[in-house]
């Protein structure tokens, strides 16, 4: 158990941040799945910018690696272009 006041605060804060990161990552994964399952090109093109933005935010906050974000975006864009 932590002995310092600052360490106790850090434990609380880390848990809050962990839960927020988990929520954002799960939400983005669901959005990616929704985009991958989309068969209508118009709807997919409308959905793509918001999904790309979500992926960029995850990479900026180091929730996912930058290269993984690039790979995801590239694959999604290729899929939407091929519809």
mmCIF file with all atom_site columns, C-alpha atoms in Angstrom:
data_model
loop_
_atom_site.group_PDB
_atom_site.id
_atom_site.type_symbol
_atom_site.label_atom_id
_atom_site.label_alt_id
_atom_site.label_comp_id
_atom_site.label_asym_id
_atom_site.label_entity_id
_atom_site.label_seq_id
_atom_site.pdbx_PDB_ins_code
_atom_site.Cartn_x
_atom_site.Cartn_y
_atom_site.Cartn_z
_atom_site.occupancy
_atom_site.B_iso_or_equiv
_atom_site.pdbx_formal_charge
_atom_site.auth_seq_id
_atom_site.auth_comp_id
_atom_site.auth_asym_id
_atom_site.auth_atom_id
_atom_site.pdbx_PDB_model_num
ATOM 1  C CA . UNK A 1 1  ? 0.000   0.000  0.000   1.00 0.00 ? 1  UNK A CA 1
ATOM 2  C CA . UNK A 1 2  ? 1.195   3.501  -0.781  1.00 0.00 ? 2  UNK A CA 1
ATOM 3  C CA . UNK A 1 3  ? 2.495   5.600  2.083   1.00 0.00 ? 3  UNK A CA 1
ATOM 4  C CA . UNK A 1 4  ? 2.447   9.056  0.532   1.00 0.00 ? 4  UNK A CA 1
ATOM 5  C CA . UNK A 1 5  ? -0.507  11.263 -0.209  1.00 0.00 ? 5  UNK A CA 1
ATOM 6  C CA . UNK A 1 6  ? 0.738   11.892 -3.745  1.00 0.00 ? 6  UNK A CA 1
ATOM 7  C CA . UNK A 1 7  ? 1.104   8.156  -4.374  1.00 0.00 ? 7  UNK A CA 1
ATOM 8  C CA . UNK A 1 8  ? -2.487  7.542  -3.277  1.00 0.00 ? 8  UNK A CA 1
ATOM 9  C CA . UNK A 1 9  ? -3.666  10.296 -5.619  1.00 0.00 ? 9  UNK A CA 1
ATOM 10 C CA . UNK A 1 10 ? -1.601  8.807  -8.443  1.00 0.00 ? 10 UNK A CA 1
ATOM 11 C CA . UNK A 1 11 ? -3.230  5.395  -7.905  1.00 0.00 ? 11 UNK A CA 1
ATOM 12 C CA . UNK A 1 12 ? -6.701  6.957  -8.151  1.00 0.00 ? 12 UNK A CA 1
ATOM 13 C CA . UNK A 1 13 ? -5.764  8.965  -11.233 1.00 0.00 ? 13 UNK A CA 1
ATOM 14 C CA . UNK A 1 14 ? -4.137  5.999  -12.990 1.00 0.00 ? 14 UNK A CA 1
ATOM 15 C CA . UNK A 1 15 ? -7.316  3.967  -12.561 1.00 0.00 ? 15 UNK A CA 1
ATOM 16 C CA . UNK A 1 16 ? -9.470  6.771  -13.965 1.00 0.00 ? 16 UNK A CA 1
ATOM 17 C CA . UNK A 1 17 ? -7.150  7.205  -16.959 1.00 0.00 ? 17 UNK A CA 1
ATOM 18 C CA . UNK A 1 18 ? -7.017  3.439  -17.537 1.00 0.00 ? 18 UNK A CA 1
ATOM 19 C CA . UNK A 1 19 ? -10.808 3.221  -17.663 1.00 0.00 ? 19 UNK A CA 1
ATOM 20 C CA . UNK A 1 20 ? -11.045 6.211  -20.012 1.00 0.00 ? 20 UNK A CA 1
ATOM 21 C CA . UNK A 1 21 ? -8.410  4.715  -22.345 1.00 0.00 ? 21 UNK A CA 1
ATOM 22 C CA . UNK A 1 22 ? -10.212 1.372  -22.319 1.00 0.00 ? 22 UNK A CA 1
ATOM 23 C CA . UNK A 1 23 ? -13.524 3.026  -23.177 1.00 0.00 ? 23 UNK A CA 1
ATOM 24 C CA . UNK A 1 24 ? -12.031 5.048  -26.043 1.00 0.00 ? 24 UNK A CA 1
ATOM 25 C CA . UNK A 1 25 ? -10.187 2.028  -27.455 1.00 0.00 ? 25 UNK A CA 1
ATOM 26 C CA . UNK A 1 26 ? -13.285 -0.176 -27.327 1.00 0.00 ? 26 UNK A CA 1
ATOM 27 C CA . UNK A 1 27 ? -15.447 2.529  -28.927 1.00 0.00 ? 27 UNK A CA 1
ATOM 28 C CA . UNK A 1 28 ? -12.935 2.912  -31.754 1.00 0.00 ? 28 UNK A CA 1
ATOM 29 C CA . UNK A 1 29 ? -12.739 -0.846 -32.316 1.00 0.00 ? 29 UNK A CA 1
ATOM 30 C CA . UNK A 1 30 ? -16.540 -0.992 -32.576 1.00 0.00 ? 30 UNK A CA 1
ATOM 31 C CA . UNK A 1 31 ? -16.535 1.883  -35.074 1.00 0.00 ? 31 UNK A CA 1
ATOM 32 C CA . UNK A 1 32 ? -13.886 0.083  -37.162 1.00 0.00 ? 32 UNK A CA 1
ATOM 33 C CA . UNK A 1 33 ? -15.970 -3.101 -37.170 1.00 0.00 ? 33 UNK A CA 1
ATOM 34 C CA . UNK A 1 34 ? -19.039 -1.114 -38.215 1.00 0.00 ? 34 UNK A CA 1
ATOM 35 C CA . UNK A 1 35 ? -17.087 0.471  -41.090 1.00 0.00 ? 35 UNK A CA 1
ATOM 36 C CA . UNK A 1 36 ? -15.664 -2.885 -42.223 1.00 0.00 ? 36 UNK A CA 1
ATOM 37 C CA . UNK A 1 37 ? -19.142 -4.425 -42.312 1.00 0.00 ? 37 UNK A CA 1
ATOM 38 C CA . UNK A 1 38 ? -20.576 -1.519 -44.343 1.00 0.00 ? 38 UNK A CA 1
ATOM 39 C CA . UNK A 1 39 ? -21.408 -2.477 -47.946 1.00 0.00 ? 39 UNK A CA 1
ATOM 40 C CA . UNK A 1 40 ? -22.802 0.853  -49.158 1.00 0.00 ? 40 UNK A CA 1
ATOM 41 C CA . UNK A 1 41 ? -20.023 3.077  -50.502 1.00 0.00 ? 41 UNK A CA 1
ATOM 42 C CA . UNK A 1 42 ? -21.789 6.362  -49.634 1.00 0.00 ? 42 UNK A CA 1
ATOM 43 C CA . UNK A 1 43 ? -22.325 5.365  -46.008 1.00 0.00 ? 43 UNK A CA 1
ATOM 44 C CA . UNK A 1 44 ? -18.778 4.040  -45.717 1.00 0.00 ? 44 UNK A CA 1
ATOM 45 C CA . UNK A 1 45 ? -17.318 7.276  -47.114 1.00 0.00 ? 45 UNK A CA 1
ATOM 46 C CA . UNK A 1 46 ? -19.413 9.268  -44.648 1.00 0.00 ? 46 UNK A CA 1
ATOM 47 C CA . UNK A 1 47 ? -18.240 7.110  -41.743 1.00 0.00 ? 47 UNK A CA 1
ATOM 48 C CA . UNK A 1 48 ? -14.550 7.018  -42.704 1.00 0.00 ? 48 UNK A CA 1
ATOM 49 C CA . UNK A 1 49 ? -13.475 10.522 -41.523 1.00 0.00 ? 49 UNK A CA 1
ATOM 50 C CA . UNK A 1 50 ? -14.864 10.032 -38.017 1.00 0.00 ? 50 UNK A CA 1
ATOM 51 C CA . UNK A 1 51 ? -13.212 6.610  -37.677 1.00 0.00 ? 51 UNK A CA 1
ATOM 52 C CA . UNK A 1 52 ? -9.872  7.970  -38.928 1.00 0.00 ? 52 UNK A CA 1
ATOM 53 C CA . UNK A 1 53 ? -10.157 10.810 -36.424 1.00 0.00 ? 53 UNK A CA 1
ATOM 54 C CA . UNK A 1 54 ? -10.785 8.342  -33.589 1.00 0.00 ? 54 UNK A CA 1
ATOM 55 C CA . UNK A 1 55 ? -7.744  6.285  -34.620 1.00 0.00 ? 55 UNK A CA 1
ATOM 56 C CA . UNK A 1 56 ? -5.565  9.424  -34.756 1.00 0.00 ? 56 UNK A CA 1
ATOM 57 C CA . UNK A 1 57 ? -6.654  10.422 -31.255 1.00 0.00 ? 57 UNK A CA 1
ATOM 58 C CA . UNK A 1 58 ? -5.735  6.977  -29.904 1.00 0.00 ? 58 UNK A CA 1
ATOM 59 C CA . UNK A 1 59 ? -2.299  7.216  -31.496 1.00 0.00 ? 59 UNK A CA 1
ATOM 60 C CA . UNK A 1 60 ? -1.773  10.764 -30.219 1.00 0.00 ? 60 UNK A CA 1
ATOM 61 C CA . UNK A 1 61 ? -2.517  9.638  -26.655 1.00 0.00 ? 61 UNK A CA 1
ATOM 62 C CA . UNK A 1 62 ? -0.286  6.543  -26.984 1.00 0.00 ? 62 UNK A CA 1
ATOM 63 C CA . UNK A 1 63 ? -3.191  4.155  -26.494 1.00 0.00 ? 63 UNK A CA 1
ATOM 64 C CA . UNK A 1 64 ? -2.117  2.461  -29.732 1.00 0.00 ? 64 UNK A CA 1
ATOM 65 C CA . UNK A 1 65 ? 1.203   2.690  -31.575 1.00 0.00 ? 65 UNK A CA 1
ATOM 66 C CA . UNK A 1 66 ? 1.514   5.204  -34.394 1.00 0.00 ? 66 UNK A CA 1
ATOM 67 C CA . UNK A 1 67 ? 2.418   2.539  -36.940 1.00 0.00 ? 67 UNK A CA 1
ATOM 68 C CA . UNK A 1 68 ? -0.629  0.475  -35.984 1.00 0.00 ? 68 UNK A CA 1
ATOM 69 C CA . UNK A 1 69 ? -2.786  3.559  -36.482 1.00 0.00 ? 69 UNK A CA 1
ATOM 70 C CA . UNK A 1 70 ? -1.296  4.076  -39.948 1.00 0.00 ? 70 UNK A CA 1
ATOM 71 C CA . UNK A 1 71 ? -1.851  0.431  -40.866 1.00 0.00 ? 71 UNK A CA 1
ATOM 72 C CA . UNK A 1 72 ? -5.469  0.553  -39.715 1.00 0.00 ? 72 UNK A CA 1
ATOM 73 C CA . UNK A 1 73 ? -6.187  3.769  -41.610 1.00 0.00 ? 73 UNK A CA 1
ATOM 74 C CA . UNK A 1 74 ? -4.563  2.469  -44.785 1.00 0.00 ? 74 UNK A CA 1
ATOM 75 C CA . UNK A 1 75 ? -6.495  -0.785 -44.723 1.00 0.00 ? 75 UNK A CA 1
ATOM 76 C CA . UNK A 1 76 ? -9.778  1.008  -44.070 1.00 0.00 ? 76 UNK A CA 1
ATOM 77 C CA . UNK A 1 77 ? -9.179  3.507  -46.869 1.00 0.00 ? 77 UNK A CA 1
ATOM 78 C CA . UNK A 1 78 ? -8.307  0.726  -49.315 1.00 0.00 ? 78 UNK A CA 1
ATOM 79 C CA . UNK A 1 79 ? -11.456 -1.151 -48.357 1.00 0.00 ? 79 UNK A CA 1
ATOM 80 C CA . UNK A 1 80 ? -13.694 1.916  -48.769 1.00 0.00 ? 80 UNK A CA 1
ATOM 81 C CA . UNK A 1 81 ? -12.066 2.741  -52.111 1.00 0.00 ? 81 UNK A CA 1
ATOM 82 C CA . UNK A 1 82 ? -12.726 -0.793 -53.303 1.00 0.00 ? 82 UNK A CA 1
ATOM 83 C CA . UNK A 1 83 ? -16.439 -0.721 -52.564 1.00 0.00 ? 83 UNK A CA 1
#
